[in-house]
Short mmCIF file of C-alpha atoms in Angstrom, two decimals:
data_model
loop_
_atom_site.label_atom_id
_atom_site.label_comp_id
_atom_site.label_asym_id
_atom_site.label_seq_id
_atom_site.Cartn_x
_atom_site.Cartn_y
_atom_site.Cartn_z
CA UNK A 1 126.00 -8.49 159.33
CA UNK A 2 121.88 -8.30 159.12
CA UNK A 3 120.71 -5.59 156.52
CA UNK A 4 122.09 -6.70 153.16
CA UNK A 5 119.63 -8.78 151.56
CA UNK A 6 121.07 -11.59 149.95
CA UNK A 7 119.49 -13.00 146.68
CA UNK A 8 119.39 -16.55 145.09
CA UNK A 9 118.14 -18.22 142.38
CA UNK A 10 116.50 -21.68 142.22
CA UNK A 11 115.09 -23.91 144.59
CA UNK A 12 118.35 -26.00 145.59
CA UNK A 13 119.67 -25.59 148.70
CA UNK A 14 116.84 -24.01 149.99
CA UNK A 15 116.57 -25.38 153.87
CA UNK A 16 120.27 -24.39 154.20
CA UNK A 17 119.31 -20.91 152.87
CA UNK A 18 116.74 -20.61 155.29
CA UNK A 19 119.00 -21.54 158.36
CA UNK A 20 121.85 -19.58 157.03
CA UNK A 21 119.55 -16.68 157.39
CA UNK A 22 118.33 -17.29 160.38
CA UNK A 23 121.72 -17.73 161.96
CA UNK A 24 123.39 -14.43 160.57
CA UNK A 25 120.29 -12.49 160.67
CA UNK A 26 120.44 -11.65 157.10
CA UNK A 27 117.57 -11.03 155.29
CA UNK A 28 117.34 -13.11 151.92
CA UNK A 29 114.90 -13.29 148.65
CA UNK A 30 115.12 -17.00 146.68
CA UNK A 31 113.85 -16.12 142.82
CA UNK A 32 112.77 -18.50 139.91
CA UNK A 33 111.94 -21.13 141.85
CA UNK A 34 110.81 -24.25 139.22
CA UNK A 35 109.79 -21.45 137.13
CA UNK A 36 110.07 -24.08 134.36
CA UNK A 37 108.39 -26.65 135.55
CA UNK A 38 104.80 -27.97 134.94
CA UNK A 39 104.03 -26.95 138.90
CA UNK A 40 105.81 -23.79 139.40
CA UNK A 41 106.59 -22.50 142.76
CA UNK A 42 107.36 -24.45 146.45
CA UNK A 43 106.38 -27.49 146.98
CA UNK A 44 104.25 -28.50 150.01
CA UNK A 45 107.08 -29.86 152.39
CA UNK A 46 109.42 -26.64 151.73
CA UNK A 47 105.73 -24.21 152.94
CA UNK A 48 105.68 -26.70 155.77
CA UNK A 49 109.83 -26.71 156.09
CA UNK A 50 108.80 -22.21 156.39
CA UNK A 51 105.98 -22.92 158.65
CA UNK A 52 108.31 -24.99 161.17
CA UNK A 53 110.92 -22.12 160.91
CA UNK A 54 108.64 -19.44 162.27
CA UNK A 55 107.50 -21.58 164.74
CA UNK A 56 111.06 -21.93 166.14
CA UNK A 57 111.97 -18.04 166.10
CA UNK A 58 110.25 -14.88 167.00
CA UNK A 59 109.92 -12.36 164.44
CA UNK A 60 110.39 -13.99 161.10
CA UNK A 61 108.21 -12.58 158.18
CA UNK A 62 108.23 -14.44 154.96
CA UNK A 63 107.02 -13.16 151.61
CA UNK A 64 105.81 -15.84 148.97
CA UNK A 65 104.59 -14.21 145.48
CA UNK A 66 101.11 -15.41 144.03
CA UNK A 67 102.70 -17.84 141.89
CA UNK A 68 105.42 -19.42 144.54
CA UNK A 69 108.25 -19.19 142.21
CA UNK A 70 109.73 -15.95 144.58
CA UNK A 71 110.69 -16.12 148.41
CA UNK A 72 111.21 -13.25 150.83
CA UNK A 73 112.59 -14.49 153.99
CA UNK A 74 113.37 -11.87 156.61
CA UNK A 75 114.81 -14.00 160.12
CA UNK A 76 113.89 -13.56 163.31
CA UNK A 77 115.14 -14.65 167.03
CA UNK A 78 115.78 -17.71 167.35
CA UNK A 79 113.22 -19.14 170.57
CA UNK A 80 113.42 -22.60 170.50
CA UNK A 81 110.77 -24.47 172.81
CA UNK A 82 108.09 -26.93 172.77
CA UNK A 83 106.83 -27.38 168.80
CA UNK A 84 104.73 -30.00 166.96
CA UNK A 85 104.85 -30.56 163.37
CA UNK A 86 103.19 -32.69 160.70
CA UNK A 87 105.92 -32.92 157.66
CA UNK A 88 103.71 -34.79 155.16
CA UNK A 89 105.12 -37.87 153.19
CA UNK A 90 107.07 -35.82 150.31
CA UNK A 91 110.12 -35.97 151.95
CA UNK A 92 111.91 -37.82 154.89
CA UNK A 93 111.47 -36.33 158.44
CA UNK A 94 115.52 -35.84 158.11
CA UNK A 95 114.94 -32.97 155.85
CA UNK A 96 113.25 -30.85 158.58
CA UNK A 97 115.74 -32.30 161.44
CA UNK A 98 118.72 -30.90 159.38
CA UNK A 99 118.14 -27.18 159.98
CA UNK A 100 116.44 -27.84 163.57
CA UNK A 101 119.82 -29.44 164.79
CA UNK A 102 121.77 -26.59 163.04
CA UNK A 103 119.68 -23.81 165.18
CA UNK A 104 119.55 -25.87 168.10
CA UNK A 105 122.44 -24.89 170.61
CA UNK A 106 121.76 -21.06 170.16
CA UNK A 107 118.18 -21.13 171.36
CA UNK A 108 116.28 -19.15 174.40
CA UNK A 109 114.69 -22.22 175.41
CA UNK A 110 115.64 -26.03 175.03
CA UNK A 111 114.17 -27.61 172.10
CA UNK A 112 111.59 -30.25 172.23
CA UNK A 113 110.02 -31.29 168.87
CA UNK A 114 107.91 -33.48 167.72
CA UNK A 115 107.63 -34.45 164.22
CA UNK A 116 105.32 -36.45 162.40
CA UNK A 117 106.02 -38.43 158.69
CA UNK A 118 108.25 -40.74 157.06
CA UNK A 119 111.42 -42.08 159.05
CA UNK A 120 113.06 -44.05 156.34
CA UNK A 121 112.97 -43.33 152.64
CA UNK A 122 115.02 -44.56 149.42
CA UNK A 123 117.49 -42.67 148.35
CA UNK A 124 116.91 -39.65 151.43
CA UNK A 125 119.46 -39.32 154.83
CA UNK A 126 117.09 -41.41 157.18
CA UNK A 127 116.11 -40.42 161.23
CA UNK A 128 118.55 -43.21 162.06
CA UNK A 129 121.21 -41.93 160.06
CA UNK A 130 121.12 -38.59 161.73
CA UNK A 131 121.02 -40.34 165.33
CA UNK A 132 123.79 -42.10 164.98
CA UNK A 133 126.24 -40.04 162.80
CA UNK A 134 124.93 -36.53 163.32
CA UNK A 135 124.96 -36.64 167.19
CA UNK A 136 128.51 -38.31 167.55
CA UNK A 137 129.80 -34.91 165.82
CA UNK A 138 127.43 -32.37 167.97
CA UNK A 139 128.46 -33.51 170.88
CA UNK A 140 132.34 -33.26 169.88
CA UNK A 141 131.36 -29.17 170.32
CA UNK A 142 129.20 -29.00 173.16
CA UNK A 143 130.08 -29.84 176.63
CA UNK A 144 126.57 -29.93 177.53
CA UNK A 145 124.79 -32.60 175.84
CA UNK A 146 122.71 -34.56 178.85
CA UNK A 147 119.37 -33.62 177.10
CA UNK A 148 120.48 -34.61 173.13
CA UNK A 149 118.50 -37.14 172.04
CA UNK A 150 116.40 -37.70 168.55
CA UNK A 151 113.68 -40.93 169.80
CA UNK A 152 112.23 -42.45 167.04
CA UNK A 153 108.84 -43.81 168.77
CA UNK A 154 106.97 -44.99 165.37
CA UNK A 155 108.83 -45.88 162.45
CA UNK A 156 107.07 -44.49 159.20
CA UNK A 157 107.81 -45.43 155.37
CA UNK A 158 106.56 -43.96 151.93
CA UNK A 159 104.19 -43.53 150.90
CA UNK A 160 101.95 -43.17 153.84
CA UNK A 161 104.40 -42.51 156.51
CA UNK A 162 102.90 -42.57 159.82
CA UNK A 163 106.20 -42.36 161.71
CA UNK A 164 106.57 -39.81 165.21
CA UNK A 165 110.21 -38.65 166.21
CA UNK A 166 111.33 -36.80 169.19
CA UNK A 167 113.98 -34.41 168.99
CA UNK A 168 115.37 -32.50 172.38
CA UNK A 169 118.22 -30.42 172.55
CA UNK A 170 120.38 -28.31 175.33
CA UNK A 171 120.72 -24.50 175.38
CA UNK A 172 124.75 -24.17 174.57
CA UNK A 173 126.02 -20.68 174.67
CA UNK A 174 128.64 -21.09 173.12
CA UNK A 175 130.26 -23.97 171.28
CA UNK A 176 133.91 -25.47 171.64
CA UNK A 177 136.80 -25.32 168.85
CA UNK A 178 137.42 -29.00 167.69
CA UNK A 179 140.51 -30.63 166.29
CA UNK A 180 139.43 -34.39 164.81
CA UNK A 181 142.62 -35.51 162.89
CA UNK A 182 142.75 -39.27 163.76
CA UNK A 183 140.32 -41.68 162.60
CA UNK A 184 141.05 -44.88 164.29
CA UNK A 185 140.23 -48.75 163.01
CA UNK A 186 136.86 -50.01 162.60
CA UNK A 187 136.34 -51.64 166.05
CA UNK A 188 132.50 -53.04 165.82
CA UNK A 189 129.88 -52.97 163.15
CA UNK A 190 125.95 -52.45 164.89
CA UNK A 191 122.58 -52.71 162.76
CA UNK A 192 119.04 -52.93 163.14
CA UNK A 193 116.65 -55.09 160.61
CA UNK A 194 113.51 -53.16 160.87
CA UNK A 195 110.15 -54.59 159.64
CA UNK A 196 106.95 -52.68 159.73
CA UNK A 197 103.98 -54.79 158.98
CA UNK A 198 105.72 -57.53 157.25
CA UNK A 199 106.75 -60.60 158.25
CA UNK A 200 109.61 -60.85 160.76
CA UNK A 201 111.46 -63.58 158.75
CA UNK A 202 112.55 -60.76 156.35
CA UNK A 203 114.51 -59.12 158.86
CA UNK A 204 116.56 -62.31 159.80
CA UNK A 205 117.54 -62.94 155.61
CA UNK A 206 118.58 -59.40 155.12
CA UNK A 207 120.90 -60.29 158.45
CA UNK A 208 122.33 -62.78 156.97
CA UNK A 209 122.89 -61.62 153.11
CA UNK A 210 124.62 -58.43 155.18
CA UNK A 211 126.91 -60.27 156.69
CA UNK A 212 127.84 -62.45 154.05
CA UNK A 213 128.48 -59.35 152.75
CA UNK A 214 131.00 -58.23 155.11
CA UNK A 215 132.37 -61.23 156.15
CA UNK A 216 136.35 -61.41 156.04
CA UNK A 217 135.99 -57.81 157.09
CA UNK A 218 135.76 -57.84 161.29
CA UNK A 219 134.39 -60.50 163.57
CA UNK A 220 132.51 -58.16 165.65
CA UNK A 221 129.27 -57.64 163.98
CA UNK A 222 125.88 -57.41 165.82
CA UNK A 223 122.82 -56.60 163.67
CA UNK A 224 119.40 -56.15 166.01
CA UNK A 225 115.71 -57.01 164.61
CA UNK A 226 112.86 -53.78 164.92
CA UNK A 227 109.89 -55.20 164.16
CA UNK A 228 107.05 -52.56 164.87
CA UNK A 229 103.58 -53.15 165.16
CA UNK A 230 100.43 -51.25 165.16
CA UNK A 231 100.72 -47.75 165.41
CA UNK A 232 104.52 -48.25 166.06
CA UNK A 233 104.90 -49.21 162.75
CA UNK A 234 103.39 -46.39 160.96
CA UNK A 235 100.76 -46.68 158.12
CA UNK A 236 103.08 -48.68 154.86
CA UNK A 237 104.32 -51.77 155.21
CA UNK A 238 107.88 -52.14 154.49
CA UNK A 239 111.61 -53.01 155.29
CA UNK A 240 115.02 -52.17 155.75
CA UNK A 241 118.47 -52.34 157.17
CA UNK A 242 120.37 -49.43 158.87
CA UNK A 243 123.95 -50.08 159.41
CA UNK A 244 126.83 -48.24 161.19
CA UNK A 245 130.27 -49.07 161.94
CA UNK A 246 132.73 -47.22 164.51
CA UNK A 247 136.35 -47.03 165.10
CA UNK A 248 138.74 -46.87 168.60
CA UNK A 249 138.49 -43.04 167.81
CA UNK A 250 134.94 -43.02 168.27
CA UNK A 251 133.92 -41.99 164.72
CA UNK A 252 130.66 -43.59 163.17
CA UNK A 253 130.23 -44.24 159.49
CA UNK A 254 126.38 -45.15 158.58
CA UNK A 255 124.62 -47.02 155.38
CA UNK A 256 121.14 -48.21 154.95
CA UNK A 257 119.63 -49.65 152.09
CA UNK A 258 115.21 -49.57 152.68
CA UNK A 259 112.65 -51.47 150.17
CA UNK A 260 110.61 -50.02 147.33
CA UNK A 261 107.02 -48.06 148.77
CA UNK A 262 104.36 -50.14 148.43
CA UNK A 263 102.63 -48.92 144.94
CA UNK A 264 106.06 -47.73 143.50
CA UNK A 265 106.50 -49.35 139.80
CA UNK A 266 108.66 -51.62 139.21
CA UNK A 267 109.78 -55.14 140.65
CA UNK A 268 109.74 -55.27 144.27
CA UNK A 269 113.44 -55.22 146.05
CA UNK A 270 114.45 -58.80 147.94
CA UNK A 271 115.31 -58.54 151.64
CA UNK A 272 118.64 -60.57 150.58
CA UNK A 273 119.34 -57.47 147.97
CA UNK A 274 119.07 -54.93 150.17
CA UNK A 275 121.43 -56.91 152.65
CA UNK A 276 124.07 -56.43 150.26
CA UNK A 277 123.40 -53.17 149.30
CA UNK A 278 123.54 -52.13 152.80
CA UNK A 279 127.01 -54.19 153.23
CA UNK A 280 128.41 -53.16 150.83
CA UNK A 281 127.52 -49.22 151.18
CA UNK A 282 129.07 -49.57 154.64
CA UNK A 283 132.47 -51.13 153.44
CA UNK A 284 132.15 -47.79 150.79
CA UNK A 285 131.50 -45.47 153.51
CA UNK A 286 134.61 -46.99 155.47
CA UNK A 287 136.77 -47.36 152.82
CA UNK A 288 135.95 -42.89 152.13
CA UNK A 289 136.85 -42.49 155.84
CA UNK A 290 137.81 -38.97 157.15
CA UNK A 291 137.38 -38.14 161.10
CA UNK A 292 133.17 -38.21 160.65
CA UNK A 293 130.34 -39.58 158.28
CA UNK A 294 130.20 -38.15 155.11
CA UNK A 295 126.53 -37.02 155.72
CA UNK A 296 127.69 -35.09 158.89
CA UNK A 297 130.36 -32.40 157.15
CA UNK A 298 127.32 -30.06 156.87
CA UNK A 299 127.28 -30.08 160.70
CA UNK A 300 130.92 -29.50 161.00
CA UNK A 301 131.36 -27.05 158.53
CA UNK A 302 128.91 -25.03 160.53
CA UNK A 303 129.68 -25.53 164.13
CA UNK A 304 133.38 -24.71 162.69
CA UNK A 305 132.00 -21.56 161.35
CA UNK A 306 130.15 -20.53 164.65
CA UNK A 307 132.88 -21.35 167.01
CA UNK A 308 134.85 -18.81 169.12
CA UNK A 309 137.40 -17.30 167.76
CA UNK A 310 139.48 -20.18 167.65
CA UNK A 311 141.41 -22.45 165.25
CA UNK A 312 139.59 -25.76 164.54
CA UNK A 313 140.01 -28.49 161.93
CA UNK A 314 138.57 -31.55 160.96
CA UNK A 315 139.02 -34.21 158.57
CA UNK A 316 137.11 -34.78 156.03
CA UNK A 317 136.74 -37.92 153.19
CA UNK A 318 135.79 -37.11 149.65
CA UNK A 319 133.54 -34.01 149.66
CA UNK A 320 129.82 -34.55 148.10
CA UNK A 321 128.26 -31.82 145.92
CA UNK A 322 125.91 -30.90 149.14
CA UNK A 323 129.20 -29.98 151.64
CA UNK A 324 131.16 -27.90 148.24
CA UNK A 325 127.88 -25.91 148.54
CA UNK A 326 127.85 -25.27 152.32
CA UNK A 327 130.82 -24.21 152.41
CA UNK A 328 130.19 -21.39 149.24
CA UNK A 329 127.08 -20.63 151.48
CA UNK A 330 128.69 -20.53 154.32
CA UNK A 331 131.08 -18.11 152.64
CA UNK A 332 128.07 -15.89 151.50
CA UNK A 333 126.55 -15.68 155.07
CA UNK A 334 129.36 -15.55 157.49
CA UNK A 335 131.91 -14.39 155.40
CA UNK A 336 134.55 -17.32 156.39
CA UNK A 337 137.23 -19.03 154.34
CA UNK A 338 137.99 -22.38 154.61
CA UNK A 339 141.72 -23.45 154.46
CA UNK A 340 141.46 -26.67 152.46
CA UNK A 341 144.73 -29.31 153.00
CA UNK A 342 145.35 -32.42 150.72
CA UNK A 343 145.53 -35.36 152.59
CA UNK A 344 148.53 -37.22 151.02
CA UNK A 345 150.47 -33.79 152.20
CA UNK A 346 149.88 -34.53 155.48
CA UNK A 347 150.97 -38.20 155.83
CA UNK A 348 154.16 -38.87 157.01
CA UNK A 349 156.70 -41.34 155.00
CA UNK A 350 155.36 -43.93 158.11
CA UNK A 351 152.28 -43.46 157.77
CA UNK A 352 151.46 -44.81 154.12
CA UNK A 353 151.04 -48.71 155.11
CA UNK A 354 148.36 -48.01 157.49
CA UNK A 355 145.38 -49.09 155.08
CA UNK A 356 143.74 -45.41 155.99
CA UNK A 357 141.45 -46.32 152.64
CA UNK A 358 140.91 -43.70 150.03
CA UNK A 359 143.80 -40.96 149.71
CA UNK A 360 141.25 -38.28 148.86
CA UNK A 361 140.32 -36.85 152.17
CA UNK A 362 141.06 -33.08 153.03
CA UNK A 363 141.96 -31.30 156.50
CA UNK A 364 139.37 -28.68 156.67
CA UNK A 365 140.86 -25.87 158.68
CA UNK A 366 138.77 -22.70 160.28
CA UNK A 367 138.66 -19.78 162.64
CA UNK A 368 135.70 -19.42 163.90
CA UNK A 369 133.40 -15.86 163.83
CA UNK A 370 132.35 -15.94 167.67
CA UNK A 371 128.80 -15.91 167.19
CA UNK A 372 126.43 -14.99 169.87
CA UNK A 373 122.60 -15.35 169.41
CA UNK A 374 122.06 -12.65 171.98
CA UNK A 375 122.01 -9.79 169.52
CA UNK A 376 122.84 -11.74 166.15
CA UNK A 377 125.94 -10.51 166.03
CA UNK A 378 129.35 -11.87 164.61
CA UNK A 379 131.66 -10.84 167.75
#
C-alpha cells in the first residue's frame, strides 16, 4: 500500500492523518494549512504533536515549507519504547494520547510515555475521559492487556498546565475481531470532584448539585473528592467534575464539565453549575447509548479496520462529525468499507419497550485488512 502519496488540504484532522500514515506506511503531503489566517502555518502543539511522532518510529522524515502552511510526512517503523514529552498548554494532553494509543499494540517495544501539560480542559476529551472510556474498548481487542494503564500523577489545568501522565502499553501482534451488540442497563454511576489549589469545599457542592441532578435516575451513585496539592496539582488553580456511568454489559459512558482558566474573560463558572452540567451531560451520553462512549468510535473504527481478516461489528450511538471523518480516512488509507445498519432494523417487535434511549444508533459492520507491522503490509 506505501508509495502513493496521498494529499490533503487544511489543517483538520491532522493527528489522524499523521497516524493513518504511519499505520499504512503511506507517504502523505497536508497543503494550505491556515493559509488564511493572520498566523499562517502549524501551530506549536501540532510541531510538537510531529516531534512526538518521530520519536515513536524509526525512519520518519517530515518536510515543513518556510511558511508552515505545507506538510510532507513520509512514515517510518513504528518502535515504540521509553519517550518523554512536554505538550505545552495549547491543547489537552488527550490530543497527543489519541494517536499514541492508536500506534500502540503494533510496536517493537512496549510503550512507556510520559507526557507533560494540561489534563483537563473546557470543551477538549480530558486524560480521564480517555482512561476510563478509551481503555474499556482496547482491551475488548487485545488479550494481552496486564501492562495498559494511562496514570495521571499531577493533574494540570489551562492556562498553565503543569499536569504529568503516564501512559504504558503491551506489544499485541495481532488484535482480536469483536462483536459488541448488547449494551446492558446502567448499573452504577462513579465520579471524582477534583480541586487543584482551591478550596476543598468546592468539590463537596459540585457533589451535591450532580446528584440532584441525577437523582430519580439510579440509587447507586458514588462521586470521590481529588484534591491535589503542590506539585500534584499542577501550576492553575481550578475545578471540575469527571463523571462515568457503566452498564451489566460492561460499557462506560463519560461526561465532565471543568471551570473557566483562571484569566479567561468572562464571569467565573459556580461549582453548583458545573454539577449540573456534568449531570446532565451524563444522562445525554446515556440516553445516545450504543455498545461504547461516543468519544471511543475513533478507536473502534480502527482496531476494526486492523483486525484479521475477520468479520467484526460494533454498535454505535449517533455518529459525531469526528467518527464520519475517520471512517472517510480510514477509507483513503486502508481502503475498507464500512457496512452501516440502522438500528430500528435490527430490533425485534419485543424489543421496542426496553427504554434502549435514542433510536439513532447504527451497527457498524467490518472485515478487517490483517495488518502486520512487521513489513507494513496489508496481508
Amino acid at each position: 500500500m506505501s508509495g502513493e502519496t496521498l494529499e490533503f488540504r487544511g489543517c483538520n484532522f491532522f493527528r489522524i492523518r499523521l497516524t493513518y500514515s504511519i499505520l499504512s506506511g503511506r507517504p502523505i503531503r497536508i497543503i494550505d494549512i491556515r493559509k488564511n489566517d493572520d498566523r499562517p502555518g502549524i501551530r506549536d502543539f501540532e510541531a510538537k504533536l510531529i516531534g512526538l511522532l518521530e520519536k515513536v518510529t524509526n525512519g520518519t522524515k517530515v518536510e515543513i515549507s518556510r511558511t508552515g502552511t505545507q506538510v510532507t510526512f513520509r512514515p517510518g517503523m513504528i518502535t515504540g519504547g521509553v519517550v518523554n514529552v512536554d505538550c505545552g498548554t495549547e491543547r489537552c494532553i488527550s490530543y497527543f494520547l489519541e494517536p499514541l494509543i492508536l500506534l500502540s499494540p503494533f510496536c517493537k517495544l512496549a510503550m512507556t510515555i510520559k507526557l507533560k501539560g494540561v489534563t483537563n480542559a473546557p470543551g477538549e476529551l480530558s486524560v480521564d475521559a480517555m482512561k476510563a472510556s478509551w481503555l474499556k474498548v482496547y482491551n475488548k481487542f487485545v488479550l494481552n492487556d496486564e501492562k495498559l494503564d494511562i496514570k495521571i500523577q499531577c493533574r494540570g489545568l489551562k492556562p498553565d498546565g503543569g499536569g504529568v501522565v503516564t501512559f504504558t502499553a503491551p506489544i499485541v501482534k495481532t488484535l482480536r475481531p469483536v462483536k459488541r451488540q448488547q449494551v446492558g442497563k446502567v448499573c452504577k454511576i462513579r465520579g471524582q470532584a477534583y480541586v487543584t489549589k482551591v478550596t476543598p469545599s468546592l468539590a463537596y457542592r459540585m457533589i451535591d448539585a450532580a446528584k440532584k441532578a441525577m437523582h430519580g435516575y439510579i440509587s447507586d451513585v458514588f462521586i470521590a473528592v481529588d484534591q491535589r496539592k503542590g506539585d500534584a496539582g499542577g501550576a492553575s488553580p481550578g475545578y471540575g467534575l469527571f463523571l462515568t456511568a457503566e452498564t451489566t454489559e460492561g460499557v462506560v459512558y463519560q461526561a465532565e464539565a471543568v471551570s473557566r482558566p483562571k484569566g479567561e474573560s468572562g464571569n467565573p463558572i459556580l461549582p453548583e453549575d458545573i454539577g449540573i452540567e456534568a449531570g446532565h451531560a451524563l444522562l445525554q451520553k446515556i440516553y445516545m447509548g450504543g455498545a461504547l462512549d461516543s468519544s471511543a468510535q475513533v478507536l473502534a473504527s480502527t482496531f476494526m479496520t486492523l483486525c484479521p481478516k475477520d468479520v467484526s461489528h460494533f454498535l454505535y450511538g449517533p455518529l459525531p462529525m469526528y467518527s464520519v471523518h475517520t471512517l472517510r480516512h480510514l477509507k483513503q488509507f486502508f481502503e475498507i468499507e464500512f457496512k452501516m445498519e440502522d438500528y430500528r432494523k435490527t430490533l425485534k417487535d419485543n424489543d421496542a419497550d426496553l427504554r434502549t434511549g435514542s433510536l439513532d444508533k447504527a451497527l457498524i459492520t467490518a472485515v478487517g485488512v490483517g495488518y502486520s507491522n512487521l513489513n507494513k503490509t496489508i496481508l
